[in-house]
Short mmCIF file of C-alpha atoms in Angstrom, two decimals:
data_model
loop_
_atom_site.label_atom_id
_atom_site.label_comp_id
_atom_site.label_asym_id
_atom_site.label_seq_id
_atom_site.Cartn_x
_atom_site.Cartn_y
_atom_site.Cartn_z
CA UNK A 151 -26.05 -20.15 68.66
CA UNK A 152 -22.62 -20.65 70.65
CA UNK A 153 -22.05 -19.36 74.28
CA UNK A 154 -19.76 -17.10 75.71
CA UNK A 155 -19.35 -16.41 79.40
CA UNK A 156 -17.99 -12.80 78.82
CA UNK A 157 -17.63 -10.44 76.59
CA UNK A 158 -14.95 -7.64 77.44
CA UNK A 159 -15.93 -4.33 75.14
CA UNK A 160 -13.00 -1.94 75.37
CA UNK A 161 -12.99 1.45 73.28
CA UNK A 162 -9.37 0.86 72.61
CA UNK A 163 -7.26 -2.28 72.65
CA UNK A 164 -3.91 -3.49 71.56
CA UNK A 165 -4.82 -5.84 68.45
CA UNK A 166 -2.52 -7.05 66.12
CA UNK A 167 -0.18 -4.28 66.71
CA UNK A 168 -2.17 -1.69 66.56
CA UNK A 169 -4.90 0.23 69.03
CA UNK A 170 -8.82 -0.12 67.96
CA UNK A 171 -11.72 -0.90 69.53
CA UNK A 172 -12.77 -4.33 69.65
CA UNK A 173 -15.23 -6.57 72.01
CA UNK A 174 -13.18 -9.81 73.52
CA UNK A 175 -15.94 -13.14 74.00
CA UNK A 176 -14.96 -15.68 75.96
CA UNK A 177 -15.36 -18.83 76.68
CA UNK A 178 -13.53 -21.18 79.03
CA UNK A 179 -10.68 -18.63 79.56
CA UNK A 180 -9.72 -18.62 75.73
CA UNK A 181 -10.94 -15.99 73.12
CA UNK A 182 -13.54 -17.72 71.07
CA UNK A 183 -14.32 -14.07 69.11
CA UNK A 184 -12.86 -11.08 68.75
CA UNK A 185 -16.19 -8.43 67.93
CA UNK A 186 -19.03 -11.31 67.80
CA UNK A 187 -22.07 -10.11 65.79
CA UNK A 188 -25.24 -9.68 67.39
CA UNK A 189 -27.59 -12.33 68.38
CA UNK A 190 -25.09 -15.08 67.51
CA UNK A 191 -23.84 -15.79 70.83
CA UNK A 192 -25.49 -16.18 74.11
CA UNK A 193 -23.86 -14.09 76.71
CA UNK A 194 -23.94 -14.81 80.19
CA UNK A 195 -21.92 -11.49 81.66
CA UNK A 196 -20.44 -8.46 79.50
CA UNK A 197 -18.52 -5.86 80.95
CA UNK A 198 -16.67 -2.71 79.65
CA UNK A 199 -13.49 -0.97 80.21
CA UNK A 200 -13.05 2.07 81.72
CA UNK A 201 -12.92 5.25 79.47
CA UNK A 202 -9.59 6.19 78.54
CA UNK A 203 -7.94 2.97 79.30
CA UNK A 204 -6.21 0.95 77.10
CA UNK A 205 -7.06 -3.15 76.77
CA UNK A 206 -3.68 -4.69 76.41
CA UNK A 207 -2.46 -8.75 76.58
CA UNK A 208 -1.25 -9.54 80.23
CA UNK A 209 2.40 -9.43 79.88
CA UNK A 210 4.82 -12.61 80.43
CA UNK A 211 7.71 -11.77 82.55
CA UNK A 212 9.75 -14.97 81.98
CA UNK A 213 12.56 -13.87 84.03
CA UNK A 214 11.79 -13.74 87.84
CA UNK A 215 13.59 -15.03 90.73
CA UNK A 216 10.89 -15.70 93.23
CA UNK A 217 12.93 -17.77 95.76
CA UNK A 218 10.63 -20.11 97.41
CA UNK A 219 11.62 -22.92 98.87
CA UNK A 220 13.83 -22.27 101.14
CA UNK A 221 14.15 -18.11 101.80
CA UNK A 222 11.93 -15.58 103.31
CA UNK A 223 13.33 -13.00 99.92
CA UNK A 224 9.91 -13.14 98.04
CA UNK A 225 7.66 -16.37 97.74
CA UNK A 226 5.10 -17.32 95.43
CA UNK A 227 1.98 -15.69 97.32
CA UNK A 228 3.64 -12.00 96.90
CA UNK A 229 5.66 -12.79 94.13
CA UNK A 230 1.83 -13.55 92.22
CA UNK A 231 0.45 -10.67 93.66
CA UNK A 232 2.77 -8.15 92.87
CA UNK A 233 2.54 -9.61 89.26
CA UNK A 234 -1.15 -9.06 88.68
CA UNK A 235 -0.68 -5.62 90.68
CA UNK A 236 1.62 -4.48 87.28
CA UNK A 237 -0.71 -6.25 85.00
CA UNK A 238 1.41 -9.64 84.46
CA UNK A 239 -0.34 -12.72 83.91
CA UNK A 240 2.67 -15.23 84.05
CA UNK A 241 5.63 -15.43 85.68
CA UNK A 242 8.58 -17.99 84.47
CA UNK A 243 10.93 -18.71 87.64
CA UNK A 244 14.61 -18.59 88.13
CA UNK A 245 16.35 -21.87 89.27
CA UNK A 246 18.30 -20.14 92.04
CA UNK A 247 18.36 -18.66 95.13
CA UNK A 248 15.63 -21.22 96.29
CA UNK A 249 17.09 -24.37 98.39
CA UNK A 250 17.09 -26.65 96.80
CA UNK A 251 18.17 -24.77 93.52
CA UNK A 252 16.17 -26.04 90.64
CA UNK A 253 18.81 -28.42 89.01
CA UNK A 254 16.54 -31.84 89.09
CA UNK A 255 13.52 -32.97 88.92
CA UNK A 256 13.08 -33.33 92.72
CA UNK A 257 14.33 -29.93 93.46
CA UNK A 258 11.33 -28.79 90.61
CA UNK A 259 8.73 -31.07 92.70
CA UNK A 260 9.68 -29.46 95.60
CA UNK A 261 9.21 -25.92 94.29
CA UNK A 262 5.95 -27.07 92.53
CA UNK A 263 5.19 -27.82 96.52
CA UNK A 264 5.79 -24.08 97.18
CA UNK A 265 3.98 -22.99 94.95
CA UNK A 266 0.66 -25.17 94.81
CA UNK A 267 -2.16 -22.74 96.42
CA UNK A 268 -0.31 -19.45 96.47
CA UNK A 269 -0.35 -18.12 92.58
CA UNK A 270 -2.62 -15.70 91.52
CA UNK A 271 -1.13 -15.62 87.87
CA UNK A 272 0.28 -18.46 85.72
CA UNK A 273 3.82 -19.77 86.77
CA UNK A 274 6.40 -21.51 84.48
CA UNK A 275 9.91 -22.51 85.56
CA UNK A 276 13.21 -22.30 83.99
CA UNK A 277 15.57 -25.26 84.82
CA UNK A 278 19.56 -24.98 85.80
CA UNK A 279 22.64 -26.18 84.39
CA UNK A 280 25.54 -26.65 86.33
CA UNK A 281 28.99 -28.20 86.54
CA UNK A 282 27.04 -30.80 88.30
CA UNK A 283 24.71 -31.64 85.85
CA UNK A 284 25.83 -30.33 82.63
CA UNK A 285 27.35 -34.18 82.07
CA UNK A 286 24.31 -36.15 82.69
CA UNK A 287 22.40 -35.05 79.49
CA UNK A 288 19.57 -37.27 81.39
CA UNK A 289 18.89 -35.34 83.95
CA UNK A 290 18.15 -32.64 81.91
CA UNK A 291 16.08 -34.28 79.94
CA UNK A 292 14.02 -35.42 82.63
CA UNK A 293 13.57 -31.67 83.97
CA UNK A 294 12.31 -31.14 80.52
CA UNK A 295 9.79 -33.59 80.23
CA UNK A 296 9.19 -32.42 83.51
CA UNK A 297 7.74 -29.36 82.16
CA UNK A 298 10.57 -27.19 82.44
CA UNK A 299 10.51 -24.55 79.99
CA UNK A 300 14.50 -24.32 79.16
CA UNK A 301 17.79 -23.60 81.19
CA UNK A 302 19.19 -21.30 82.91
CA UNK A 303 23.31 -20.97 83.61
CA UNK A 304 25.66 -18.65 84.41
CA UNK A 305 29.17 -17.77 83.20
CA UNK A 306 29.88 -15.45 86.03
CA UNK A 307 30.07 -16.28 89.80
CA UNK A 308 25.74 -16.61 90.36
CA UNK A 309 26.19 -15.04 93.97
CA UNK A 310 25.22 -18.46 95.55
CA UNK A 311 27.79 -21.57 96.07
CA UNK A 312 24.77 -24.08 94.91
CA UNK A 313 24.77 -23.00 91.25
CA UNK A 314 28.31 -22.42 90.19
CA UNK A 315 29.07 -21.00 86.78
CA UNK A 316 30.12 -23.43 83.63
CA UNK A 317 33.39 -22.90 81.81
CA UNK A 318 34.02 -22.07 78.40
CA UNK A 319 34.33 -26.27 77.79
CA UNK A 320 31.02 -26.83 80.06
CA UNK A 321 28.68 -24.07 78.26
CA UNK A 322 29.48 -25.94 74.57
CA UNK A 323 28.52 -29.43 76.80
CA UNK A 324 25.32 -27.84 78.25
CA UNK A 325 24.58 -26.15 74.54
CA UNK A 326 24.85 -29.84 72.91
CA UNK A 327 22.62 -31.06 75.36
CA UNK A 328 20.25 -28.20 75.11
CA UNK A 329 20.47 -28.61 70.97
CA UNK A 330 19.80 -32.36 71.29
CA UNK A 331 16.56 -31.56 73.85
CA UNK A 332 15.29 -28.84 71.30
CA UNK A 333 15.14 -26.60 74.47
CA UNK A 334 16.50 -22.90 74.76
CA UNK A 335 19.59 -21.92 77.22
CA UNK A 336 19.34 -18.82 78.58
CA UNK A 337 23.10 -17.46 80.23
CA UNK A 338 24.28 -14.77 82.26
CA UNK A 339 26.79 -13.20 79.98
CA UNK A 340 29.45 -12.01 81.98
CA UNK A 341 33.34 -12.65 81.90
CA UNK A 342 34.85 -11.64 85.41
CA UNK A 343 38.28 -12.30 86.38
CA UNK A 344 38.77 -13.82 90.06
CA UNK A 345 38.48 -10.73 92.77
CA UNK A 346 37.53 -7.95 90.08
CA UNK A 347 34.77 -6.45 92.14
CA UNK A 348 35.32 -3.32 94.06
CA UNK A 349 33.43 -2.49 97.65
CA UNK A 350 32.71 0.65 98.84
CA UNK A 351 30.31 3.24 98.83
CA UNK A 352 30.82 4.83 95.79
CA UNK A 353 28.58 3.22 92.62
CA UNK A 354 31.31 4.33 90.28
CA UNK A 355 33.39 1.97 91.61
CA UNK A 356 31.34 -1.05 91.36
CA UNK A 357 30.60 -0.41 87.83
CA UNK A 358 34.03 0.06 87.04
CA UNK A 359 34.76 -2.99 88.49
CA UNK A 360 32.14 -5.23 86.18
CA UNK A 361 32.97 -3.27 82.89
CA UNK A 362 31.07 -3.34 79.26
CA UNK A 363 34.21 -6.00 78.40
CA UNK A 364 33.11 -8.42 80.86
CA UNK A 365 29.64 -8.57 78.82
CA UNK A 366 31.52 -8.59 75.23
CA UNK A 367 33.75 -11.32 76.43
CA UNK A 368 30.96 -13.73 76.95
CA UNK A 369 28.91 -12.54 74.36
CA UNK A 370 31.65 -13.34 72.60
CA UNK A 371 32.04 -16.87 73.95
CA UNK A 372 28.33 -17.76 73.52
CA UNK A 373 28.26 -16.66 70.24
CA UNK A 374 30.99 -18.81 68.92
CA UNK A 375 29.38 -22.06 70.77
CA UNK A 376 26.05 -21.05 68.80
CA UNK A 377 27.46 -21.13 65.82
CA UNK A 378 28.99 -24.59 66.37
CA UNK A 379 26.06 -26.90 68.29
CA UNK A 380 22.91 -24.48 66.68
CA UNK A 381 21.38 -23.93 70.03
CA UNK A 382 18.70 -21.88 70.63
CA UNK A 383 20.17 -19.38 72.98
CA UNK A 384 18.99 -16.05 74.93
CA UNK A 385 20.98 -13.70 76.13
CA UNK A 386 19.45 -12.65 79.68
CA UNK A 387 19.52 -9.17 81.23
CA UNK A 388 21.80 -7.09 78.05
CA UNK A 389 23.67 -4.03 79.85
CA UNK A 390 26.02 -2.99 78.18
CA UNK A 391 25.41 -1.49 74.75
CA UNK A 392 29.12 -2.19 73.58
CA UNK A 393 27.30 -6.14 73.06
CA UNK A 394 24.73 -4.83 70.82
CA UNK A 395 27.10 -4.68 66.96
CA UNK A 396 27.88 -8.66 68.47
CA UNK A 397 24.09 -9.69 68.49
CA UNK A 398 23.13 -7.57 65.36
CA UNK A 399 26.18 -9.64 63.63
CA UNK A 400 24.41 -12.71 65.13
CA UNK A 401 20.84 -12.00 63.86
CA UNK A 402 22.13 -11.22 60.51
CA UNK A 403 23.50 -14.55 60.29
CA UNK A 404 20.67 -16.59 61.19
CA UNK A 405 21.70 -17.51 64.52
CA UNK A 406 19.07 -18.66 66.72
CA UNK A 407 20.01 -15.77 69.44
CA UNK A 408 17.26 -13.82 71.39
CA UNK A 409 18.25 -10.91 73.70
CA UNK A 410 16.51 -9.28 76.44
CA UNK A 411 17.27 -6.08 78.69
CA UNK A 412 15.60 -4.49 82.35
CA UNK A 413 13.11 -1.69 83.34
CA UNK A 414 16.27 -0.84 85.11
CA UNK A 415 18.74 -0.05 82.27
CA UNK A 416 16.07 1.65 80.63
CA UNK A 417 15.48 4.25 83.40
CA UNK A 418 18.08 4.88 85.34
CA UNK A 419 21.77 6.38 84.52
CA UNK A 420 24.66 5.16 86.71
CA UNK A 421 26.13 8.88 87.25
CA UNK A 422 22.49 9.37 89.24
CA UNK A 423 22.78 7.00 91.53
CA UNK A 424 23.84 8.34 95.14
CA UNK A 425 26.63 7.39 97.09
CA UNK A 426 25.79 4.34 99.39
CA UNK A 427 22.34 3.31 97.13
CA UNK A 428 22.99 -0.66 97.23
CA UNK A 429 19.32 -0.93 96.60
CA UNK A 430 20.58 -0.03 93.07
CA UNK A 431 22.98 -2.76 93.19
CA UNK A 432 22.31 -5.53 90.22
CA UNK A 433 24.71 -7.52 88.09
CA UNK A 434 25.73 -6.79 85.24
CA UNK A 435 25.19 -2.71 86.58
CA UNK A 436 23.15 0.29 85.61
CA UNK A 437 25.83 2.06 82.90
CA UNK A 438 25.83 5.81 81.87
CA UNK A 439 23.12 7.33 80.45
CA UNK A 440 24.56 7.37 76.33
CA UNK A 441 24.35 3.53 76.76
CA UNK A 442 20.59 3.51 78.31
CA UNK A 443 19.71 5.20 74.81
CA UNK A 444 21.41 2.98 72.64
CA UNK A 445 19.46 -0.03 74.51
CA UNK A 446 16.60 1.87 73.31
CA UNK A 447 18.07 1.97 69.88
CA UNK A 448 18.36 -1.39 70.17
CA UNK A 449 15.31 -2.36 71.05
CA UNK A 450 13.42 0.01 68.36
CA UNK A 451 15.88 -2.23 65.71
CA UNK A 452 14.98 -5.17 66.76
CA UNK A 453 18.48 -6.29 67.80
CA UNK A 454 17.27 -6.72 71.43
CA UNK A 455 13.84 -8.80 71.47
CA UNK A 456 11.96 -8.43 74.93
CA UNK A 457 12.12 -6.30 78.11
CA UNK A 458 11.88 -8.49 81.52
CA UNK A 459 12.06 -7.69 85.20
CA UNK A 460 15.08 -9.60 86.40
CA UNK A 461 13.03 -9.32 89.79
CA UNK A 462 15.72 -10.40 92.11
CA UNK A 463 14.72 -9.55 95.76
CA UNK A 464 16.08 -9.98 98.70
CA UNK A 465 15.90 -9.82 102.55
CA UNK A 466 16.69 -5.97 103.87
CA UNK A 467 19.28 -6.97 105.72
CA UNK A 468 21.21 -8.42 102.61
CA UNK A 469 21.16 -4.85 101.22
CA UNK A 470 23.40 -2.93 103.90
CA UNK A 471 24.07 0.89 102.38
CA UNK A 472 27.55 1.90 101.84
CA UNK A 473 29.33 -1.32 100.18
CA UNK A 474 28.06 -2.15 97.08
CA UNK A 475 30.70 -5.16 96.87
CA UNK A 476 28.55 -6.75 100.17
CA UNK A 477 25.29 -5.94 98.92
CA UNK A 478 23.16 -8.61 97.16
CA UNK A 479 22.41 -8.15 93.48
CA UNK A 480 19.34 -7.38 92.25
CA UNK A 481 16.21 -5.20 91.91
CA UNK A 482 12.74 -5.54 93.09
CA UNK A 483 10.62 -4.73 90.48
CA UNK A 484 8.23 -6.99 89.76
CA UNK A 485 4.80 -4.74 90.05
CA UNK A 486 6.25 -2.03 88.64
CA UNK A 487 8.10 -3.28 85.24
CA UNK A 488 5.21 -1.93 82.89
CA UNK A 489 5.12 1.14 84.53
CA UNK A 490 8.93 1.95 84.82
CA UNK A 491 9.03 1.04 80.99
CA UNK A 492 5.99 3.21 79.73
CA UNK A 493 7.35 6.14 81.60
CA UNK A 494 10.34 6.57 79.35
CA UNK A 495 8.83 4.92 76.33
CA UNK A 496 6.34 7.87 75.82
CA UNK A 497 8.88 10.54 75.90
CA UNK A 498 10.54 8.55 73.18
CA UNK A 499 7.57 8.40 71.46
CA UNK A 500 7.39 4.44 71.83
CA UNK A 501 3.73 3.25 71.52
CA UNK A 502 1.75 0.39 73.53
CA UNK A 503 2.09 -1.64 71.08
CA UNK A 504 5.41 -2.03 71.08
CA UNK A 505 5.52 -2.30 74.63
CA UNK A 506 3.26 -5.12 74.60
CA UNK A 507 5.69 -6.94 71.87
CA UNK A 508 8.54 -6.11 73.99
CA UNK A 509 6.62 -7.49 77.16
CA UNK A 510 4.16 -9.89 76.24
CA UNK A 511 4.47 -11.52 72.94
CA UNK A 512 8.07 -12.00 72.23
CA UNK A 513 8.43 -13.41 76.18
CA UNK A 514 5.76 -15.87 75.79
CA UNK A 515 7.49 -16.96 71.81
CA UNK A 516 10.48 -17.54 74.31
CA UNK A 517 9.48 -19.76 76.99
CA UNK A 518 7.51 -21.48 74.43
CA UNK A 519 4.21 -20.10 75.41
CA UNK A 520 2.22 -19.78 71.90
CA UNK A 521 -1.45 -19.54 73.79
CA UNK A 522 -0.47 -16.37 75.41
CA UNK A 523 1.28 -12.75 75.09
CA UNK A 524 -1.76 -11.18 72.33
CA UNK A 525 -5.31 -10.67 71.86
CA UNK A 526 -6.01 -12.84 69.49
CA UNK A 527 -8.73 -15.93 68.78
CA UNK A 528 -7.45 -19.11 70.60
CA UNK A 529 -5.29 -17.83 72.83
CA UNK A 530 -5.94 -17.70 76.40
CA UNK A 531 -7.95 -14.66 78.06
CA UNK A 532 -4.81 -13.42 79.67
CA UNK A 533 -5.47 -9.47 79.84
CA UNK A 534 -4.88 -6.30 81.79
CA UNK A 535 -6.50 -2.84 81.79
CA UNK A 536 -3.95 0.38 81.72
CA UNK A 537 -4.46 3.41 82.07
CA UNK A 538 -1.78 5.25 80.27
CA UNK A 539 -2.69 8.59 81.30
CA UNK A 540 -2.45 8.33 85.30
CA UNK A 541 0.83 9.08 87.22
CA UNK A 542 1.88 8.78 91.03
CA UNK A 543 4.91 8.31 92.97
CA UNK A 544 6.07 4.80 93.71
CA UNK A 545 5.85 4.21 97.91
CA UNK A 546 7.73 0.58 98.39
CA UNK A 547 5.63 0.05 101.32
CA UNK A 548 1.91 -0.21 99.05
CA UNK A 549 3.57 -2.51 96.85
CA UNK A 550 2.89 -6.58 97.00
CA UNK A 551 6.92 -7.77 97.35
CA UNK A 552 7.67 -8.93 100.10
CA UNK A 553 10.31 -6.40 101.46
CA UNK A 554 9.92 -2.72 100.50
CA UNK A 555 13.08 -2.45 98.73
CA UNK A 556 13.51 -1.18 95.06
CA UNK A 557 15.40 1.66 93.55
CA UNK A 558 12.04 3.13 92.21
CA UNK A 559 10.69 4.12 95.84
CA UNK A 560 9.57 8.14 95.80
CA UNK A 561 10.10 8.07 91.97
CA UNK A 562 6.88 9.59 89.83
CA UNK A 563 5.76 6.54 87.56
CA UNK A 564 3.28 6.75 84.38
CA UNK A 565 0.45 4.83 83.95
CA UNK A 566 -1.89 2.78 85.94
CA UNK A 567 -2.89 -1.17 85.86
CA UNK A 568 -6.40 -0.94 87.04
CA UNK A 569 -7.39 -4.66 86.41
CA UNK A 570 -5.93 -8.00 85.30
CA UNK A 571 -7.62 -10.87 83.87
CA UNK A 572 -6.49 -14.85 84.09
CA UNK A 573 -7.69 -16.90 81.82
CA UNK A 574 -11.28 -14.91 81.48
CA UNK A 575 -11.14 -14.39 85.61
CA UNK A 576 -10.66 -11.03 87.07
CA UNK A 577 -7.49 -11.21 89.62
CA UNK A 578 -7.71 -9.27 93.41
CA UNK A 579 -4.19 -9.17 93.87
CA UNK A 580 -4.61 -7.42 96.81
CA UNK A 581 -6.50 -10.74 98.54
CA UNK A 582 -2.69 -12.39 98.40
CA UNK A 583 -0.55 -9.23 99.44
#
């Protein structure tokens, strides 16, 4: 007779893409069983869900800019938090906006240091490649055996002078090295020319400013460098739906090309957003609403693979209303990604289960994280309980980020994380807020 420390009966569950009920047993944070027969296990706790609630594998959100060291935007403590709050179980971290910027292996010590003591979920980190580096193929293989899980680089100004963007000639450099290391690159795909972004109050401005050519263009350019080195590539944070004919092309061709898109572009529609709302301010933007559908197309198709937060916060101050050209870009939306996501998947008829393969599963495939993102034997106990059914406004001040800031404050939100397990352990991510 084997042992299990818990056994987790739930009435319905997200299994192998599909909802049934199932009993989850345990043992040293990894699922030993999935519905263990009677009297062939000792037990030393069971518990059970609560009714109505859906068991579901804790999501991945590999694309998080937690900033610590070296700001007061975020950090790891409420970065964590606000991740087991929405019913995420690991976090992969951005190489900027931290000092030092995570470009070598002492900068990655150092924000190791950060984080050691302050996590309540599992945290990964993605390295950088920049003009700096991209020629010194050993330094980025040292962040890799490091344990970095890939790279991150830009082709567009980054918004901070320590991680400058790669040229066309640099990005096939850094995709040869990346090739070589067997690693992944992730890029932000966007072509601007030199002063292209408008100020002011008006939003329609700033998106006209960073328009669906800028993303083509270095779709485009990443594309054609795929085709030559073979690197594994992901496209981060997809906008613009004018991309999405580029990628299918792509896919159909074998190319090893992954794409994600944001809560953000999924729920909001640029002719919405008020005059002087920089809290809405992200790059690439928040397009019209025809687009926002034809992301969902997209991901339905399978042409886009995962949906991620692209939590970017910042301090208040950094957001001043009424220029969106001076405001910092990015959205706080850690805690709330699952929710924001469910509440216009259901009227689309989307089910959990493809929310959890959008959120969990393909995430974890692309950081490399095979123990995680299902409910499944040998993979870790990673889980959170939702309640699909509840639905409450969103007050910025309750949540676990750092600074109350998001686009989604006073906005009605489906669904409910009630609990969220690590690695067979219940998380209080309130202890850490």
């Amino acid at each position: 007779m084997s042992h299990l420390d818990l056994v987790l009966h739930a009435d319905n569950a997200v299994v192998d893409g599909a909802v049934r009920a199932v009993s989850v047993g345990i043992r040293d944070g990894v699922i030993a069983v999935l519905d263990p027969e009677p009297g062939t296990h000792s037990i030393s706790r069971q518990a059970t869900t609560p009714p109505g609630t859906v068991l579901m594998p804790g999501l991945v959100d590999t694309h998080v800019h937690v900033n610590d060291p070296g700001t007061d935007w975020e950090g790891f403590a409420t970065a964590t938090a606000a991740a087991a709050a929405g019913g995420v179980t690991t976090i992969v971290d951005m190489p900027l906006d931290c000092d030092p910027v995570t470009t070598s292996t002492a900068a990655l010590a150092a924000k190791r240091a950060a984080a050691e003591g302050h996590c309540r979920v599992s945290v990964g980190f993605w390295g950088g490649v920049v003009p700096e580096n991209v020629d010194t193929p050993q330094v980025l293989a040292e962040l890799r055996a490091a344990g970095c899980l890939g790279f991150k680089c830009f082709l567009a100004d980054s918004g901070n002078a320590a991680f400058p963007p790669l040229d066309a000639d640099q990005l096939g450099r850094a995709m040869e090295a990346v090739a070589t290391l067997d690693s992944v690159l992730l890029v932000h795909a966007e072509l601007l020319p030199a002063g292209a972004v408008i100020g002011g109050p008006a939003y329609v401005d700033f998106l006209h400013s960073r328009p669906d050519a800028a993303e083509v263009g270095a779709v485009s350019l990443v594309l054609e460098q795929v085709r030559r080195t073979g690197a594994r590539t992901h496209i981060v944070h997809v906008s613009s739906a004018e991309v999405l004919p580029l990628l299918a092309a792509a896919k159909a061709d074998g190319l090893p090309v992954t794409a994600e898109t944001c809560p953000h572009y999924l729920s909001f529609d640029a002719a919405q957003i008020p005059c002087e709302a920089t809290e809405y301010a992200v790059c690439p933007p928040i397009r019209q609403a025809d687009n926002r559908e034809r992301l969902w197309a997209a991901l339905g198709g399978g042409v886009l693979d995962m949906v991620v937060s692209d939590h970017s916060p910042c301090a208040p101050h950094l957001k001043p209303a009424g220029d969106f050209r001076a405001a910092f870009g990015g959205i706080s939306s850690l805690q709330l990604g699952l929710r924001a996501v469910w509440t216009q998947a259901r009227r689309r008829g989307v089910t959990l289960p493809q929310v959890c393969r959008w959120m969990a599963a393909q995430p974890a495939a692309l950081a490399g994280l095979t123990d995680r993102g299902r409910i499944a034997v040998g993979t870790r106990a990673d889980l959170t309980v939702f309640d699909p059914a509840a639905s409450e406004p969103v007050d910025a001040t309750r949540l676990h980020h750092r600074h109350p800031v998001t686009p989604y404050h006073g906005r009605h939100l489906d669904g409910a994380v009630l609990q969220t397990w690590v690695a067979g352990r219940q998380v209080d991510a309130v202890v850490a807020a």
